[in-house]
PDB file of C-alpha atoms in Angstrom:
ATOM      1  CA  MET A   1      16.352  -1.019 -22.119  1.00 34.00           C
ATOM      2  CA  ALA A   2      12.918  -1.107 -23.272  1.00 34.00           C
ATOM      3  CA  VAL A   3      12.548  -1.781 -26.716  1.00 34.00           C
ATOM      4  CA  LEU A   4       9.188  -0.369 -28.078  1.00 37.00           C
ATOM      5  CA  SER A   5       7.381  -2.043 -30.658  1.00 38.00           C
ATOM      6  CA  PRO A   6       7.450  -0.278 -34.021  1.00 36.00           C
ATOM      7  CA  ILE A   7       3.341   0.650 -33.960  1.00 38.00           C
ATOM      8  CA  SER A   8       4.170   1.838 -30.733  1.00 42.00           C
ATOM      9  CA  THR A   9       6.606   3.898 -31.397  1.00 44.00           C
ATOM     10  CA  HIS A  10       4.924   5.324 -34.490  1.00 42.00           C
ATOM     11  CA  THR A  11       1.276   5.993 -32.226  1.00 45.00           C
ATOM     12  CA  LEU A  12       3.511   8.266 -29.966  1.00 46.00           C
ATOM     13  CA  ARG A  13       5.301   9.990 -32.694  1.00 48.00           C
ATOM     14  CA  ALA A  14       2.639  10.513 -34.093  1.00 43.00           C
ATOM     15  CA  ALA A  15       0.667  11.670 -30.379  1.00 41.00           C
ATOM     16  CA  GLN A  16       3.049  14.328 -29.467  1.00 47.00           C
ATOM     17  CA  THR A  17       2.395  16.037 -32.032  1.00 50.00           C
ATOM     18  CA  THR A  18      -1.080  16.862 -31.598  1.00 77.00           C
ATOM     19  CA  PRO A  19      -1.399  19.022 -28.221  1.00 85.00           C
ATOM     20  CA  PHE A  20      -5.353  17.223 -27.753  1.00 88.00           C
ATOM     21  CA  ASP A  21      -3.598  13.925 -27.488  1.00 90.00           C
ATOM     22  CA  LEU A  22      -0.714  15.639 -25.292  1.00 92.00           C
ATOM     23  CA  TRP A  23      -3.277  16.798 -23.071  1.00 95.00           C
ATOM     24  CA  HIS A  24      -4.030  13.057 -21.794  1.00 94.00           C
ATOM     25  CA  LEU A  25      -0.047  12.010 -22.239  1.00 94.00           C
ATOM     26  CA  LEU A  26       1.132  14.537 -20.006  1.00 95.00           C
ATOM     27  CA  SER A  27      -1.628  13.654 -17.519  1.00 96.00           C
ATOM     28  CA  LEU A  28      -2.884  17.047 -17.735  1.00 97.00           C
ATOM     29  CA  ASP A  29      -6.826  15.375 -18.325  1.00 96.00           C
ATOM     30  CA  ALA A  30      -7.255  14.114 -15.163  1.00 96.00           C
ATOM     31  CA  PRO A  31      -6.288  16.615 -12.639  1.00 98.00           C
ATOM     32  CA  THR A  32      -8.408  19.394 -15.334  1.00 98.00           C
ATOM     33  CA  VAL A  33     -11.537  17.509 -14.836  1.00 98.00           C
ATOM     34  CA  ALA A  34     -10.409  17.475 -10.997  1.00 98.00           C
ATOM     35  CA  ALA A  35     -10.365  20.991 -10.617  1.00 98.00           C
ATOM     36  CA  LEU A  36     -12.925  22.073 -12.771  1.00 98.00           C
ATOM     37  CA  TRP A  37     -15.694  19.989 -10.833  1.00 98.00           C
ATOM     38  CA  THR A  38     -14.053  20.943  -7.582  1.00 98.00           C
ATOM     39  CA  TRP A  39     -14.557  24.314  -8.346  1.00 97.00           C
ATOM     40  CA  PHE A  40     -18.164  24.192  -9.995  1.00 97.00           C
ATOM     41  CA  ILE A  41     -19.340  22.092  -7.018  1.00 97.00           C
ATOM     42  CA  ALA A  42     -18.330  24.728  -4.494  1.00 96.00           C
ATOM     43  CA  SER A  43     -19.876  27.482  -7.141  1.00 95.00           C
ATOM     44  CA  ALA A  44     -23.296  25.557  -7.121  1.00 95.00           C
ATOM     45  CA  ASN A  45     -23.372  26.260  -3.712  1.00 94.00           C
ATOM     46  CA  HIS A  46     -23.296  29.103  -3.496  1.00 93.00           C
ATOM     47  CA  LEU A  47     -19.855  28.885  -2.456  1.00 95.00           C
ATOM     48  CA  ARG A  48     -16.311  30.379  -3.583  1.00 94.00           C
ATOM     49  CA  LEU A  49     -13.534  28.100  -3.112  1.00 95.00           C
ATOM     50  CA  PRO A  50      -9.786  29.529  -2.208  1.00 93.00           C
ATOM     51  CA  LYS A  51      -7.969  29.397  -5.413  1.00 95.00           C
ATOM     52  CA  VAL A  52      -4.930  27.466  -3.369  1.00 95.00           C
ATOM     53  CA  SER A  53      -7.588  24.849  -2.842  1.00 95.00           C
ATOM     54  CA  ILE A  54      -8.807  24.294  -6.570  1.00 97.00           C
ATOM     55  CA  LEU A  55      -4.844  24.031  -7.433  1.00 97.00           C
ATOM     56  CA  ALA A  56      -3.735  21.515  -4.523  1.00 96.00           C
ATOM     57  CA  MET A  57      -6.689  19.646  -6.056  1.00 97.00           C
ATOM     58  CA  PHE A  58      -4.844  19.869  -9.827  1.00 98.00           C
ATOM     59  CA  LEU A  59      -1.343  18.603  -8.511  1.00 98.00           C
ATOM     60  CA  ALA A  60      -2.608  15.931  -5.806  1.00 96.00           C
ATOM     61  CA  VAL A  61      -4.245  14.495  -8.815  1.00 97.00           C
ATOM     62  CA  TRP A  62      -1.633  14.667 -11.144  1.00 98.00           C
ATOM     63  CA  MET A  63       0.814  13.488  -9.040  1.00 97.00           C
ATOM     64  CA  LEU A  64      -1.395  10.425  -8.381  1.00 93.00           C
ATOM     65  CA  TYR A  65      -2.189   9.988 -12.378  1.00 95.00           C
ATOM     66  CA  VAL A  66       1.845  10.372 -13.086  1.00 97.00           C
ATOM     67  CA  ALA A  67       2.506   8.168  -9.903  1.00 93.00           C
ATOM     68  CA  ASP A  68       0.370   5.360 -11.062  1.00 90.00           C
ATOM     69  CA  ARG A  69       0.886   5.159 -14.827  1.00 93.00           C
ATOM     70  CA  LEU A  70       5.316   5.259 -13.743  1.00 93.00           C
ATOM     71  CA  LEU A  71       4.384   2.230 -11.405  1.00 89.00           C
ATOM     72  CA  ASP A  72       2.768   0.175 -14.468  1.00 86.00           C
ATOM     73  CA  ALA A  73       5.549   1.163 -16.968  1.00 87.00           C
ATOM     74  CA  ARG A  74       7.608  -0.642 -15.076  1.00 84.00           C
ATOM     75  CA  LEU A  75       7.521  -3.622 -16.774  1.00 75.00           C
ATOM     76  CA  LEU A  76       9.046  -2.193 -19.853  1.00 74.00           C
ATOM     77  CA  SER A  77      11.804  -2.292 -18.212  1.00 73.00           C
ATOM     78  CA  GLU A  78      11.451  -5.708 -16.339  1.00 65.00           C
ATOM     79  CA  HIS A  79       9.669  -7.284 -19.501  1.00 59.00           C
ATOM     80  CA  PRO A  80      10.396  -5.877 -22.325  1.00 56.00           C
ATOM     81  CA  LEU A  81       8.750  -8.007 -24.280  1.00 50.00           C
ATOM     82  CA  ASP A  82       5.774  -8.834 -22.528  1.00 53.00           C
ATOM     83  CA  VAL A  83       3.869  -5.067 -22.309  1.00 56.00           C
ATOM     84  CA  GLY A  84       0.645  -6.260 -24.235  1.00 58.00           C
ATOM     85  CA  SER A  85      -1.265  -4.989 -21.618  1.00 65.00           C
ATOM     86  CA  LEU A  86       0.200  -1.034 -21.485  1.00 81.00           C
ATOM     87  CA  GLU A  87      -0.956   1.788 -23.869  1.00 85.00           C
ATOM     88  CA  ALA A  88       0.609   4.606 -25.415  1.00 88.00           C
ATOM     89  CA  ARG A  89       0.510   6.673 -22.106  1.00 91.00           C
ATOM     90  CA  HIS A  90       2.360   3.798 -20.248  1.00 89.00           C
ATOM     91  CA  HIS A  91       5.373   4.352 -23.356  1.00 87.00           C
ATOM     92  CA  PHE A  92       4.954   7.836 -23.265  1.00 92.00           C
ATOM     93  CA  HIS A  93       5.676   7.806 -19.008  1.00 93.00           C
ATOM     94  CA  HIS A  94       8.664   5.178 -19.139  1.00 91.00           C
ATOM     95  CA  ARG A  95      10.466   7.463 -22.048  1.00 92.00           C
ATOM     96  CA  HIS A  96      10.413  10.062 -20.462  1.00 94.00           C
ATOM     97  CA  ARG A  97      10.381   9.189 -17.035  1.00 95.00           C
ATOM     98  CA  ARG A  98      13.167  11.522 -15.580  1.00 96.00           C
ATOM     99  CA  SER A  99      11.072  14.533 -16.724  1.00 97.00           C
ATOM    100  CA  PHE A 100       7.716  13.317 -14.613  1.00 97.00           C
ATOM    101  CA  LEU A 101      10.140  12.229 -11.700  1.00 97.00           C
ATOM    102  CA  ILE A 102      11.471  15.642 -11.284  1.00 98.00           C
ATOM    103  CA  GLY A 103       7.969  17.035 -12.547  1.00 98.00           C
ATOM    104  CA  LEU A 104       6.597  15.247  -9.379  1.00 98.00           C
ATOM    105  CA  LEU A 105       9.288  16.305  -7.142  1.00 98.00           C
ATOM    106  CA  LEU A 106       8.427  20.048  -7.931  1.00 98.00           C
ATOM    107  CA  ALA A 107       4.573  19.320  -7.816  1.00 98.00           C
ATOM    108  CA  SER A 108       5.683  18.108  -4.557  1.00 97.00           C
ATOM    109  CA  ILE A 109       7.114  20.684  -2.944  1.00 98.00           C
ATOM    110  CA  ALA A 110       4.409  22.859  -4.187  1.00 97.00           C
ATOM    111  CA  LEU A 111       1.599  20.591  -2.674  1.00 96.00           C
ATOM    112  CA  ALA A 112       3.506  20.841   0.631  1.00 95.00           C
ATOM    113  CA  TYR A 113       3.478  24.830   0.644  1.00 96.00           C
ATOM    114  CA  LEU A 114      -0.003  25.155  -0.294  1.00 96.00           C
ATOM    115  CA  LEU A 115      -1.322  22.299   2.068  1.00 93.00           C
ATOM    116  CA  PRO A 116      -1.036  24.623   4.926  1.00 92.00           C
ATOM    117  CA  HIS A 117      -3.328  27.414   3.419  1.00 93.00           C
ATOM    118  CA  LEU A 118      -6.558  24.561   3.093  1.00 94.00           C
ATOM    119  CA  LEU A 119      -9.295  24.658   5.603  1.00 93.00           C
ATOM    120  CA  SER A 120      -7.958  22.459   8.424  1.00 94.00           C
ATOM    121  CA  GLU A 121     -11.428  20.259   8.141  1.00 94.00           C
ATOM    122  CA  ALA A 122     -10.623  19.483   4.772  1.00 95.00           C
ATOM    123  CA  ILE A 123      -6.842  18.115   5.094  1.00 95.00           C
ATOM    124  CA  HIS A 124      -8.259  16.241   8.004  1.00 95.00           C
ATOM    125  CA  LEU A 125     -11.152  14.285   5.179  1.00 94.00           C
ATOM    126  CA  TYR A 126      -8.019  13.957   2.863  1.00 94.00           C
ATOM    127  CA  LEU A 127      -5.864  12.634   5.085  1.00 93.00           C
ATOM    128  CA  ILE A 128      -8.421   9.978   5.631  1.00 94.00           C
ATOM    129  CA  LEU A 129      -8.695   9.647   1.763  1.00 94.00           C
ATOM    130  CA  GLY A 130      -4.973   9.348   1.405  1.00 90.00           C
ATOM    131  CA  GLY A 131      -4.875   6.929   3.400  1.00 91.00           C
ATOM    132  CA  LEU A 132      -7.600   4.678   2.007  1.00 89.00           C
ATOM    133  CA  VAL A 133      -5.755   5.414  -1.598  1.00 87.00           C
ATOM    134  CA  PHE A 134      -2.919   4.792  -0.341  1.00 85.00           C
ATOM    135  CA  ALA A 135      -3.382   1.386   1.112  1.00 84.00           C
ATOM    136  CA  TYR A 136      -4.941   0.912  -2.788  1.00 81.00           C
ATOM    137  CA  PHE A 137      -2.244   1.760  -3.873  1.00 76.00           C
ATOM    138  CA  ILE A 138      -0.227  -0.723  -2.555  1.00 78.00           C
ATOM    139  CA  LEU A 139      -2.452  -3.279  -3.085  1.00 75.00           C
ATOM    140  CA  ILE A 140      -2.878  -3.031  -6.972  1.00 71.00           C
ATOM    141  CA  HIS A 141       0.685  -2.575  -6.900  1.00 62.00           C
ATOM    142  CA  ALA A 142       2.700  -4.752  -4.632  1.00 63.00           C
ATOM    143  CA  THR A 143      -0.099  -8.137  -4.621  1.00 60.00           C
ATOM    144  CA  GLU A 144      -1.638  -9.843  -7.019  1.00 57.00           C
ATOM    145  CA  SER A 145      -4.629 -10.629  -4.478  1.00 53.00           C
ATOM    146  CA  ALA A 146      -8.067 -10.332  -6.362  1.00 48.00           C
ATOM    147  CA  HIS A 147     -10.424  -9.958  -3.420  1.00 50.00           C
ATOM    148  CA  ARG A 148      -9.872  -6.434  -4.085  1.00 63.00           C
ATOM    149  CA  LEU A 149     -13.081  -3.645  -5.047  1.00 73.00           C
ATOM    150  CA  PRO A 150     -11.843  -3.379  -8.788  1.00 83.00           C
ATOM    151  CA  LYS A 151      -9.951   0.013  -9.974  1.00 84.00           C
ATOM    152  CA  GLU A 152     -12.451   1.423 -12.287  1.00 88.00           C
ATOM    153  CA  PHE A 153     -14.933   1.257  -9.039  1.00 91.00           C
ATOM    154  CA  ALA A 154     -12.064   2.866  -6.395  1.00 90.00           C
ATOM    155  CA  VAL A 155     -11.312   5.354  -9.037  1.00 92.00           C
ATOM    156  CA  GLY A 156     -14.775   6.742  -9.495  1.00 95.00           C
ATOM    157  CA  ILE A 157     -15.257   6.886  -6.047  1.00 95.00           C
ATOM    158  CA  CYS A 158     -11.978   8.320  -4.866  1.00 94.00           C
ATOM    159  CA  PHE A 159     -12.522  10.907  -7.284  1.00 96.00           C
ATOM    160  CA  ALA A 160     -15.665  12.068  -6.894  1.00 97.00           C
ATOM    161  CA  ALA A 161     -15.276  12.643  -2.668  1.00 96.00           C
ATOM    162  CA  ALA A 162     -11.781  14.283  -3.604  1.00 96.00           C
ATOM    163  CA  THR A 163     -14.069  16.520  -5.804  1.00 98.00           C
ATOM    164  CA  PHE A 164     -16.864  17.235  -2.540  1.00 97.00           C
ATOM    165  CA  ILE A 165     -14.508  17.160  -0.203  1.00 97.00           C
ATOM    166  CA  PRO A 166     -13.864  21.161   0.109  1.00 97.00           C
ATOM    167  CA  THR A 167     -16.821  22.123  -0.749  1.00 97.00           C
ATOM    168  CA  VAL A 168     -18.563  19.546   2.453  1.00 96.00           C
ATOM    169  CA  ALA A 169     -15.268  21.091   4.977  1.00 96.00           C
ATOM    170  CA  HIS A 170     -17.036  23.910   4.100  1.00 94.00           C
ATOM    171  CA  GLN A 171     -20.210  23.736   4.067  1.00 95.00           C
ATOM    172  CA  PRO A 172     -20.654  20.080   6.382  1.00 94.00           C
ATOM    173  CA  ASP A 173     -24.059  21.139   6.753  1.00 94.00           C
ATOM    174  CA  LEU A 174     -24.029  19.942   3.100  1.00 94.00           C
ATOM    175  CA  ARG A 175     -23.203  16.583   2.967  1.00 94.00           C
ATOM    176  CA  LEU A 176     -26.192  14.454   3.552  1.00 93.00           C
ATOM    177  CA  ARG A 177     -27.967  16.883   0.676  1.00 93.00           C
ATOM    178  CA  LEU A 178     -24.858  16.054  -1.491  1.00 95.00           C
ATOM    179  CA  LEU A 179     -24.599  12.662  -1.241  1.00 95.00           C
ATOM    180  CA  PRO A 180     -26.976  11.814  -3.646  1.00 95.00           C
ATOM    181  CA  LEU A 181     -24.623  14.135  -6.565  1.00 96.00           C
ATOM    182  CA  ALA A 182     -21.746  12.354  -4.780  1.00 97.00           C
ATOM    183  CA  LEU A 183     -22.883   8.900  -5.783  1.00 97.00           C
ATOM    184  CA  LEU A 184     -24.366  10.077  -9.086  1.00 97.00           C
ATOM    185  CA  PHE A 185     -20.819  11.553  -9.714  1.00 98.00           C
ATOM    186  CA  ALA A 186     -18.564   8.558  -8.814  1.00 98.00           C
ATOM    187  CA  SER A 187     -20.919   6.310 -11.008  1.00 97.00           C
ATOM    188  CA  LEU A 188     -20.146   8.432 -13.942  1.00 98.00           C
ATOM    189  CA  CYS A 189     -16.358   8.507 -13.337  1.00 97.00           C
ATOM    190  CA  SER A 190     -16.526   5.051 -12.668  1.00 96.00           C
ATOM    191  CA  LEU A 191     -17.917   4.488 -16.298  1.00 97.00           C
ATOM    192  CA  ASN A 192     -15.964   6.337 -17.713  1.00 97.00           C
ATOM    193  CA  CYS A 193     -12.866   4.457 -16.552  1.00 94.00           C
ATOM    194  CA  LEU A 194     -15.233   1.507 -18.081  1.00 95.00           C
ATOM    195  CA  PHE A 195     -15.542   2.475 -21.409  1.00 96.00           C
ATOM    196  CA  ILE A 196     -12.178   3.536 -21.327  1.00 94.00           C
ATOM    197  CA  PHE A 197     -11.011  -0.371 -20.533  1.00 91.00           C
ATOM    198  CA  ALA A 198     -13.613  -1.046 -22.851  1.00 92.00           C
ATOM    199  CA  TRP A 199     -12.089   0.411 -25.591  1.00 93.00           C
ATOM    200  CA  GLU A 200      -8.473  -0.187 -24.840  1.00 87.00           C
ATOM    201  CA  HIS A 201      -8.827  -4.041 -24.265  1.00 81.00           C
ATOM    202  CA  ASP A 202     -10.592  -7.125 -25.072  1.00 69.00           C
ATOM    203  CA  SER A 203     -13.886  -7.614 -23.259  1.00 57.00           C
ATOM    204  CA  GLU A 204     -13.612 -11.550 -22.412  1.00 56.00           C
ATOM    205  CA  GLN A 205      -9.324 -10.621 -21.020  1.00 55.00           C
ATOM    206  CA  THR A 206      -8.993 -13.117 -17.719  1.00 53.00           C
ATOM    207  CA  ASN A 207      -6.885 -10.383 -15.819  1.00 68.00           C
ATOM    208  CA  ALA A 208     -10.483  -8.311 -14.941  1.00 73.00           C
ATOM    209  CA  HIS A 209     -11.951  -8.222 -11.926  1.00 76.00           C
ATOM    210  CA  PRO A 210     -14.793 -10.591 -12.446  1.00 81.00           C
ATOM    211  CA  ILE A 211     -17.638  -7.601 -11.230  1.00 85.00           C
ATOM    212  CA  THR A 212     -15.565  -5.571 -14.055  1.00 86.00           C
ATOM    213  CA  HIS A 213     -16.498  -8.679 -16.512  1.00 85.00           C
ATOM    214  CA  ILE A 214     -20.393  -7.572 -15.996  1.00 89.00           C
ATOM    215  CA  ALA A 215     -20.392  -4.288 -16.024  1.00 91.00           C
ATOM    216  CA  LEU A 216     -18.379  -4.278 -18.962  1.00 90.00           C
ATOM    217  CA  HIS A 217     -21.162  -6.927 -20.962  1.00 90.00           C
ATOM    218  CA  HIS A 218     -23.610  -3.981 -20.267  1.00 93.00           C
ATOM    219  CA  LEU A 219     -21.974  -0.756 -20.132  1.00 95.00           C
ATOM    220  CA  PRO A 220     -24.842   0.912 -22.471  1.00 95.00           C
ATOM    221  CA  GLN A 221     -27.561  -0.395 -20.617  1.00 97.00           C
ATOM    222  CA  ILE A 222     -25.712   0.591 -16.604  1.00 97.00           C
ATOM    223  CA  THR A 223     -24.652   4.179 -18.686  1.00 97.00           C
ATOM    224  CA  ALA A 224     -28.790   4.553 -19.555  1.00 97.00           C
ATOM    225  CA  VAL A 225     -29.502   3.464 -16.321  1.00 97.00           C
ATOM    226  CA  ILE A 226     -27.107   6.195 -14.424  1.00 97.00           C
ATOM    227  CA  ALA A 227     -28.590   8.646 -17.247  1.00 97.00           C
ATOM    228  CA  ALA A 228     -32.094   8.345 -16.456  1.00 97.00           C
ATOM    229  CA  ILE A 229     -31.374   8.418 -12.741  1.00 96.00           C
ATOM    230  CA  GLY A 230     -29.468  11.753 -12.881  1.00 96.00           C
ATOM    231  CA  LEU A 231     -31.985  13.126 -15.713  1.00 95.00           C
ATOM    232  CA  GLY A 232     -34.343  12.414 -12.272  1.00 95.00           C
ATOM    233  CA  LEU A 233     -32.580  13.508 -10.052  1.00 94.00           C
ATOM    234  CA  CYS A 234     -31.969  16.649 -11.989  1.00 92.00           C
ATOM    235  CA  LEU A 235     -36.041  17.664 -12.068  1.00 90.00           C
ATOM    236  CA  LEU A 236     -37.030  16.255  -8.820  1.00 88.00           C
ATOM    237  CA  ASP A 237     -34.186  16.657  -6.544  1.00 79.00           C
ATOM    238  CA  HIS A 238     -35.355  20.321  -5.474  1.00 77.00           C
ATOM    239  CA  HIS A 239     -32.800  20.031  -2.566  1.00 76.00           C
ATOM    240  CA  ALA A 240     -29.529  20.240  -4.231  1.00 79.00           C
ATOM    241  CA  PRO A 241     -28.056  22.066  -6.445  1.00 89.00           C
ATOM    242  CA  TRP A 242     -29.453  20.201  -9.939  1.00 93.00           C
ATOM    243  CA  ARG A 243     -26.760  21.920 -12.489  1.00 94.00           C
ATOM    244  CA  ILE A 244     -24.058  18.944 -10.161  1.00 96.00           C
ATOM    245  CA  ALA A 245     -27.147  16.517 -11.331  1.00 96.00           C
ATOM    246  CA  ALA A 246     -27.219  18.045 -15.001  1.00 96.00           C
ATOM    247  CA  ALA A 247     -23.593  17.880 -16.068  1.00 97.00           C
ATOM    248  CA  SER A 248     -23.296  14.548 -14.990  1.00 98.00           C
ATOM    249  CA  THR A 249     -25.950  12.850 -16.920  1.00 97.00           C
ATOM    250  CA  LEU A 250     -24.800  15.047 -19.699  1.00 97.00           C
ATOM    251  CA  SER A 251     -21.750  13.882 -19.758  1.00 98.00           C
ATOM    252  CA  LEU A 252     -23.164  10.102 -19.756  1.00 98.00           C
ATOM    253  CA  PHE A 253     -24.475  11.016 -22.785  1.00 98.00           C
ATOM    254  CA  LEU A 254     -20.953  12.138 -24.478  1.00 98.00           C
ATOM    255  CA  LEU A 255     -19.944   8.949 -23.142  1.00 98.00           C
ATOM    256  CA  GLN A 256     -22.040   6.246 -24.869  1.00 97.00           C
ATOM    257  CA  LEU A 257     -22.117   9.435 -28.302  1.00 97.00           C
ATOM    258  CA  LEU A 258     -17.737   7.904 -27.792  1.00 97.00           C
ATOM    259  CA  HIS A 259     -18.472   4.599 -27.178  1.00 96.00           C
ATOM    260  CA  HIS A 260     -21.248   4.357 -30.338  1.00 95.00           C
ATOM    261  CA  TYR A 261     -18.514   6.097 -33.053  1.00 95.00           C
ATOM    262  CA  ARG A 262     -15.403   4.719 -31.356  1.00 95.00           C
ATOM    263  CA  ARG A 263     -14.134   2.839 -33.716  1.00 93.00           C
ATOM    264  CA  ARG A 264     -13.633   5.662 -36.776  1.00 94.00           C
ATOM    265  CA  ILE A 265     -11.492   7.902 -33.696  1.00 92.00           C
ATOM    266  CA  PRO A 266      -8.303   7.213 -32.813  1.00 90.00           C
ATOM    267  CA  SER A 267      -7.297   5.620 -29.667  1.00 89.00           C
ATOM    268  CA  ILE A 268      -5.501   8.099 -28.153  1.00 91.00           C
ATOM    269  CA  THR A 269      -7.734  10.618 -28.894  1.00 92.00           C
ATOM    270  CA  LEU A 270     -10.311   8.550 -28.230  1.00 94.00           C
ATOM    271  CA  ARG A 271      -8.838   8.305 -24.290  1.00 94.00           C
ATOM    272  CA  ALA A 272      -8.305  11.987 -24.407  1.00 94.00           C
ATOM    273  CA  ALA A 273     -12.252  12.723 -25.569  1.00 96.00           C
ATOM    274  CA  ALA A 274     -13.384  10.408 -22.671  1.00 96.00           C
ATOM    275  CA  ASP A 275     -11.999  12.917 -20.320  1.00 96.00           C
ATOM    276  CA  LEU A 276     -13.045  15.553 -22.288  1.00 96.00           C
ATOM    277  CA  ALA A 277     -16.347  14.835 -21.632  1.00 97.00           C
ATOM    278  CA  LEU A 278     -16.189  15.469 -18.176  1.00 98.00           C
ATOM    279  CA  ILE A 279     -15.610  18.801 -18.844  1.00 97.00           C
ATOM    280  CA  THR A 280     -20.087  19.513 -19.019  1.00 97.00           C
ATOM    281  CA  PRO A 281     -19.685  22.101 -16.245  1.00 97.00           C
ATOM    282  CA  LEU A 282     -18.623  24.726 -18.699  1.00 96.00           C
ATOM    283  CA  LEU A 283     -21.189  24.098 -20.725  1.00 95.00           C
ATOM    284  CA  LEU A 284     -23.106  24.936 -17.458  1.00 93.00           C
ATOM    285  CA  LEU A 285     -21.507  28.313 -16.603  1.00 92.00           C
ATOM    286  CA  PRO A 286     -23.769  30.750 -17.528  1.00 90.00           C
ATOM    287  CA  LEU A 287     -26.222  29.097 -15.079  1.00 86.00           C
ATOM    288  CA  LEU A 288     -24.000  29.189 -11.789  1.00 87.00           C
ATOM    289  CA  PRO A 289     -25.686  30.926  -9.538  1.00 80.00           C
ATOM    290  CA  ARG A 290     -24.218  34.961  -8.956  1.00 74.00           C
TER     291      ARG A 290
END
């Protein structure tokens, strides 16, 4: 049986009493962001997605994040005294692993029911993306290979691709027009992961990817540059929906703000707030095309 340290146990008990922190501990944060942006990207392009598409996105992302955290939490069973790299979410998933496994089973059944209702082109693109994600999953959990794309960058690219797929599947002619915005959102998602990494780890730790090390040392500067690009797209790119660039730029600003005040915010709340910073599309709802 895995043994939690007093600090970890206290942290988990405190987190369980806070609904906002539970949003993170239950792995509901990333699926919420994915579903919201999937809907927002389509709506900004005058497209109404079927509700099953949004729900399928939520379920798929939740399953992926839960599986990832359960795999990371294996250390609690295999090496209970060597879990320095694990955070409260990993302890929480390990502690409730039976419930999460049941949830994965139910979610997979629901997703299997929803998939036939999706556009065939979207399913085709998701199968390609899913194959790449699965291969990367195997790479990071079953090997020690350093010759791979850093996890933070891989997550950003895949997360952005998944949210844009429904829109471009329904309107293939938008692919080139939306590419700059997809790259901007991918950068935002990668920076979100990098900020979280910086808050949870020592930037000098040796097991981080070399590219991650470089990015961590220049996070504020990189974020400022990406935000400037986002602002430029918002103001100057008249061929793509400015609202997507505006929401991305606003999220980058909020991440910078969280980074500035990171030492004043409890760790679990700070981690949850990192994803809360990505729900900026809600602020632009009144500006969406009717």
